[in-house]
mmCIF file of C-alpha atoms in Angstrom:
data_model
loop_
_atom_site.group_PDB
_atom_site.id
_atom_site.type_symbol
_atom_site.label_atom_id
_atom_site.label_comp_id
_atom_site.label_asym_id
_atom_site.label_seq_id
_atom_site.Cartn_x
_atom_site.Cartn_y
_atom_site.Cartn_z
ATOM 1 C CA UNK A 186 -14.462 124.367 65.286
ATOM 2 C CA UNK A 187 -15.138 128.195 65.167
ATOM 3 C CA UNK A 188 -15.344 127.902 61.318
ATOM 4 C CA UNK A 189 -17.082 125.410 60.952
ATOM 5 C CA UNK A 190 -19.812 126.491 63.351
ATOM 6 C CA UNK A 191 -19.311 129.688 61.413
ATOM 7 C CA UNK A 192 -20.474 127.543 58.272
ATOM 8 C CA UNK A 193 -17.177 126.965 56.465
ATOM 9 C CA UNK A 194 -17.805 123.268 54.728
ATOM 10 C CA UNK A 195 -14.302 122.918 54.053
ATOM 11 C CA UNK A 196 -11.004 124.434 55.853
ATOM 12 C CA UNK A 197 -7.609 123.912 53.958
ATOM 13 C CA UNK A 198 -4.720 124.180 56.197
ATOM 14 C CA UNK A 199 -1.091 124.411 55.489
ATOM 15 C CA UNK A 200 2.531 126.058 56.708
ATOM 16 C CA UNK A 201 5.049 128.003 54.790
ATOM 17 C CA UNK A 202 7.246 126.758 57.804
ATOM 18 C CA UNK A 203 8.811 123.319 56.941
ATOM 19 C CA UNK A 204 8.717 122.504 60.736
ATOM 20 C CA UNK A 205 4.688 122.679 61.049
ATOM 21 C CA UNK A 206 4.432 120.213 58.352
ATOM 22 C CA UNK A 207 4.846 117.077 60.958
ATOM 23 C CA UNK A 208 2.357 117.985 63.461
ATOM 24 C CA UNK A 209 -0.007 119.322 60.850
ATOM 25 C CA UNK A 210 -0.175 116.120 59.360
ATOM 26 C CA UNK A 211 -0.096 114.380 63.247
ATOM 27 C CA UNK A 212 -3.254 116.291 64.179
ATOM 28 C CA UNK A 213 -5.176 116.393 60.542
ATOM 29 C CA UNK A 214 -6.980 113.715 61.267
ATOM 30 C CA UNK A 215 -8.562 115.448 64.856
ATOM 31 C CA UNK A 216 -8.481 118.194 63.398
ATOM 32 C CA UNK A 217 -11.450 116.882 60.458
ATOM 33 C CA UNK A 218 -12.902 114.384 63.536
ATOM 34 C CA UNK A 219 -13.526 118.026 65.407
ATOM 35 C CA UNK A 220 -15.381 120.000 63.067
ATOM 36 C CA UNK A 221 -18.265 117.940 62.778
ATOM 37 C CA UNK A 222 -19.397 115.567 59.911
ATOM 38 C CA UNK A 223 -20.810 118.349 58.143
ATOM 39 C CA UNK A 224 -17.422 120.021 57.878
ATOM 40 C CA UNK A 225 -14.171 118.450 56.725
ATOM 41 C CA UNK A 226 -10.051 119.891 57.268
ATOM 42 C CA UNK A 227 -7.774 119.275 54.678
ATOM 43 C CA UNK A 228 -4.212 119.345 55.462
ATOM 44 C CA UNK A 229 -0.844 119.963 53.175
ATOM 45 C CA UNK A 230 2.145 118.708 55.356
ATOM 46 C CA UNK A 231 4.239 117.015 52.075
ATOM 47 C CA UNK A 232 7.543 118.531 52.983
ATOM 48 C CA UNK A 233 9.732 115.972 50.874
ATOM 49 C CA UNK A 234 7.241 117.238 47.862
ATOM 50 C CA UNK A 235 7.906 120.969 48.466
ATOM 51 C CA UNK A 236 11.856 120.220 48.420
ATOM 52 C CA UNK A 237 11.510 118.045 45.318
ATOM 53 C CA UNK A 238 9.557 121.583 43.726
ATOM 54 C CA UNK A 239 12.313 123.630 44.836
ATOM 55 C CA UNK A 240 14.853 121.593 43.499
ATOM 56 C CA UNK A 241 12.942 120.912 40.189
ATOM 57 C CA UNK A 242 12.419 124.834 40.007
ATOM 58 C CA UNK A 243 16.270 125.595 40.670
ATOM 59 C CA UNK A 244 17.280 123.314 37.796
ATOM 60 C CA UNK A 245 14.765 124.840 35.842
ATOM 61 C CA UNK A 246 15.620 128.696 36.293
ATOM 62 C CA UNK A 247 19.406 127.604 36.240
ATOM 63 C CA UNK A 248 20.392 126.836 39.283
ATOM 64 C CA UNK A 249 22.303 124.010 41.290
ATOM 65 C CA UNK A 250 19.987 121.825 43.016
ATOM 66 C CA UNK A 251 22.526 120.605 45.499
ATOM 67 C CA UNK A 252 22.175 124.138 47.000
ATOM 68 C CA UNK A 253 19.038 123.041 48.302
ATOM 69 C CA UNK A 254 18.473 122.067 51.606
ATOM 70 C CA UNK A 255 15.305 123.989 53.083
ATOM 71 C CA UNK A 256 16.163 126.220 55.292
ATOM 72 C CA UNK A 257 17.880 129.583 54.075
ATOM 73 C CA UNK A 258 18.988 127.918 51.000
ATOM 74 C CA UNK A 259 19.163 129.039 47.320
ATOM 75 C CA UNK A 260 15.417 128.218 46.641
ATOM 76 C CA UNK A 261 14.167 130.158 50.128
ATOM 77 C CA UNK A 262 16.564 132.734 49.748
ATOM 78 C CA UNK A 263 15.605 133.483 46.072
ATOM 79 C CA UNK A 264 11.536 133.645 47.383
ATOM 80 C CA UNK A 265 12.501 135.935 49.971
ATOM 81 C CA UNK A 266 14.491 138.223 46.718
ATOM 82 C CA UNK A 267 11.492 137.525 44.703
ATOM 83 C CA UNK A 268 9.258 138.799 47.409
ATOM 84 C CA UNK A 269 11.297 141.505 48.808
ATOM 85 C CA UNK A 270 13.871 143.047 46.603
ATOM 86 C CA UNK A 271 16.537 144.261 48.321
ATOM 87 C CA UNK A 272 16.064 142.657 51.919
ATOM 88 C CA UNK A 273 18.191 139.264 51.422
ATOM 89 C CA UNK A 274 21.611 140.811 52.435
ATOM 90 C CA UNK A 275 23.961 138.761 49.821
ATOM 91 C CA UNK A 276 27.165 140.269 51.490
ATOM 92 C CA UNK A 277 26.182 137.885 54.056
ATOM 93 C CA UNK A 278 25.577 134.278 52.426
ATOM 94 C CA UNK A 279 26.787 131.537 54.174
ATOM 95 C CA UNK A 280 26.539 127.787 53.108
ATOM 96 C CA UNK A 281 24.960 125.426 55.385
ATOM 97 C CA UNK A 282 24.324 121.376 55.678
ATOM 98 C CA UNK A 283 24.516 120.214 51.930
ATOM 99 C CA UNK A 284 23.943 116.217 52.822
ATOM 100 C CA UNK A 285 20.521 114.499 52.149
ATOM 101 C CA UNK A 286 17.757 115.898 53.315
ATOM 102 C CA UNK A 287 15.803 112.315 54.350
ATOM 103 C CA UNK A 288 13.497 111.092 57.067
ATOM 104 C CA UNK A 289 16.594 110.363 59.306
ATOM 105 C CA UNK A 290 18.152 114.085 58.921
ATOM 106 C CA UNK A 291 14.847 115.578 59.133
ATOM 107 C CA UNK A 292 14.656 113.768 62.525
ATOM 108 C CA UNK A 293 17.675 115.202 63.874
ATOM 109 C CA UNK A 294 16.518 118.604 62.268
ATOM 110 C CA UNK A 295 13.157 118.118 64.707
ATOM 111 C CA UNK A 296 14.303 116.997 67.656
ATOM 112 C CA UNK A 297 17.709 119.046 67.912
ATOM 113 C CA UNK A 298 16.839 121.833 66.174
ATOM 114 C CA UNK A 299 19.007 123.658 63.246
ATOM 115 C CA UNK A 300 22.289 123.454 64.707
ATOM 116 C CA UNK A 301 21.675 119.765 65.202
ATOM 117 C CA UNK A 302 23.055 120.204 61.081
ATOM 118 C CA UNK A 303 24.644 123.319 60.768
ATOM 119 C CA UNK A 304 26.181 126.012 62.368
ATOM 120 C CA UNK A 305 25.232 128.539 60.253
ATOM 121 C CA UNK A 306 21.663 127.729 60.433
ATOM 122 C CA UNK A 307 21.690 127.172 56.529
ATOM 123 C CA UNK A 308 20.733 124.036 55.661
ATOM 124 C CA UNK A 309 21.896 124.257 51.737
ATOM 125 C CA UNK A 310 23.537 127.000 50.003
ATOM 126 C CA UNK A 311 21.646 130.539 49.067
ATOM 127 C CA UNK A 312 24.591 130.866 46.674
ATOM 128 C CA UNK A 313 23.195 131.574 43.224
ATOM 129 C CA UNK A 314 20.026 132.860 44.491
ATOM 130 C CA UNK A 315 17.885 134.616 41.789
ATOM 131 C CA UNK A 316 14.468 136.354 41.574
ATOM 132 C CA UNK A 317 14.165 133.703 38.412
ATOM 133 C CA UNK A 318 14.459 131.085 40.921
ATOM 134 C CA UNK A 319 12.509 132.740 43.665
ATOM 135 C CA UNK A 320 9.220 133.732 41.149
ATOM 136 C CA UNK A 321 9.471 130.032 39.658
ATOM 137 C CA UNK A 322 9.417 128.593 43.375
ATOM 138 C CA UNK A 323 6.657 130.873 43.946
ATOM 139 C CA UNK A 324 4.792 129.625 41.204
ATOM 140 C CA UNK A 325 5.530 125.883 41.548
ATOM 141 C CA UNK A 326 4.721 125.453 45.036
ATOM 142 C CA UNK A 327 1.387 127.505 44.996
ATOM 143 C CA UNK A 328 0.441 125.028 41.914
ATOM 144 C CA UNK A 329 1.576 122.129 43.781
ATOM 145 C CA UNK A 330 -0.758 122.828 47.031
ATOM 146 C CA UNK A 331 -3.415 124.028 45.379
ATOM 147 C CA UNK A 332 -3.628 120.495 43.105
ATOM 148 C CA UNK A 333 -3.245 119.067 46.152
ATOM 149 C CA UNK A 334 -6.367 120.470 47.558
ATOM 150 C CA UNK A 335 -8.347 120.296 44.343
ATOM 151 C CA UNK A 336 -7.564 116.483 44.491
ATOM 152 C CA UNK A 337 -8.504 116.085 48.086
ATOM 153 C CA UNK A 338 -11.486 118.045 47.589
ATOM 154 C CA UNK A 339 -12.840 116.023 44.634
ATOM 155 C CA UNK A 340 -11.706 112.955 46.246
ATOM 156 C CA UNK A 341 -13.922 114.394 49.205
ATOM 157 C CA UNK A 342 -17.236 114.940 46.591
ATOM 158 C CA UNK A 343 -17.541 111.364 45.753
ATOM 159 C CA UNK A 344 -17.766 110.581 49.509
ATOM 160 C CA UNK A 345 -20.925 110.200 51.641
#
């Protein structure tokens, strides 16, 4: 509400965190109701998208898709390289949960937390990890929310 009365027209919101994207999208609706007609909130909360990119990216710069899982996994793992060389400590990898990552897993993953799925609090496998992978993620996932919010926001100009 403080932006918009600040006279932001439009506020994009979204998470790097995989476990904001449910009640992102559970309050995005409030969220737009709040700010006024004048104003509109657009929300990114498509975390089955951003895992589809990662794997899609893996393949793509090489890598094993099954290693990804979301959650300290080849694809995040390879970001953090990518972003900061030298801090992933690879002496340390450790494979997590490798099964499907669905709505039913990802409800377990919610409600009981990380070791709900693994005890290594890996969910996937950072084995393989690359800056390749990491700047490809990087890349992949910026395009993908920002087409998602040029979409939205078009959709939005037709409307009034």
């Amino acid at each position: 509400m403080s932006l918009a009365a600040h006279g932001f027209r439009t506020i994009l919101c979204f998470s790097a965190h995989g476990g904001n994207f449910a009640p992102l999208a559970e309050m995005a609706e409030r969220l737009d109701e709040r700010v006024g007609p004048e104003c509109r909130v657009i929300v990114f909360s498509d975390l089955h998208g951003l895992i589809e990119v990662w794997r899609s990216a893996v393949v793509d710069a090489g890598g094993d898709p099954g290693h990804v899982g979301g959650h300290a996994d080849v694809a995040e793992s390879s970001v953090y390289s990518y972003l900061r060389p030298g801090a992933v400590r690879t002496d340390q990898l450790a494979r997590g949960y490798t099964g499907p990552v669905d709505d039913e897993v990802l409800q377990r993953l919610f409600t009981g937390g990380i070791r709900a799925l693994s005890d290594t609090g890996v969910l996937g496998d950072p084995h393989g990890l690359s800056d390749a992978i990491g700047e490809l993620c990087v890349q992949r996932v910026a395009d993908m929310i920002a087409a998602h919010f040029t979409h939205r926001m078009q959709a939005g100009a037709g409307e009034s």
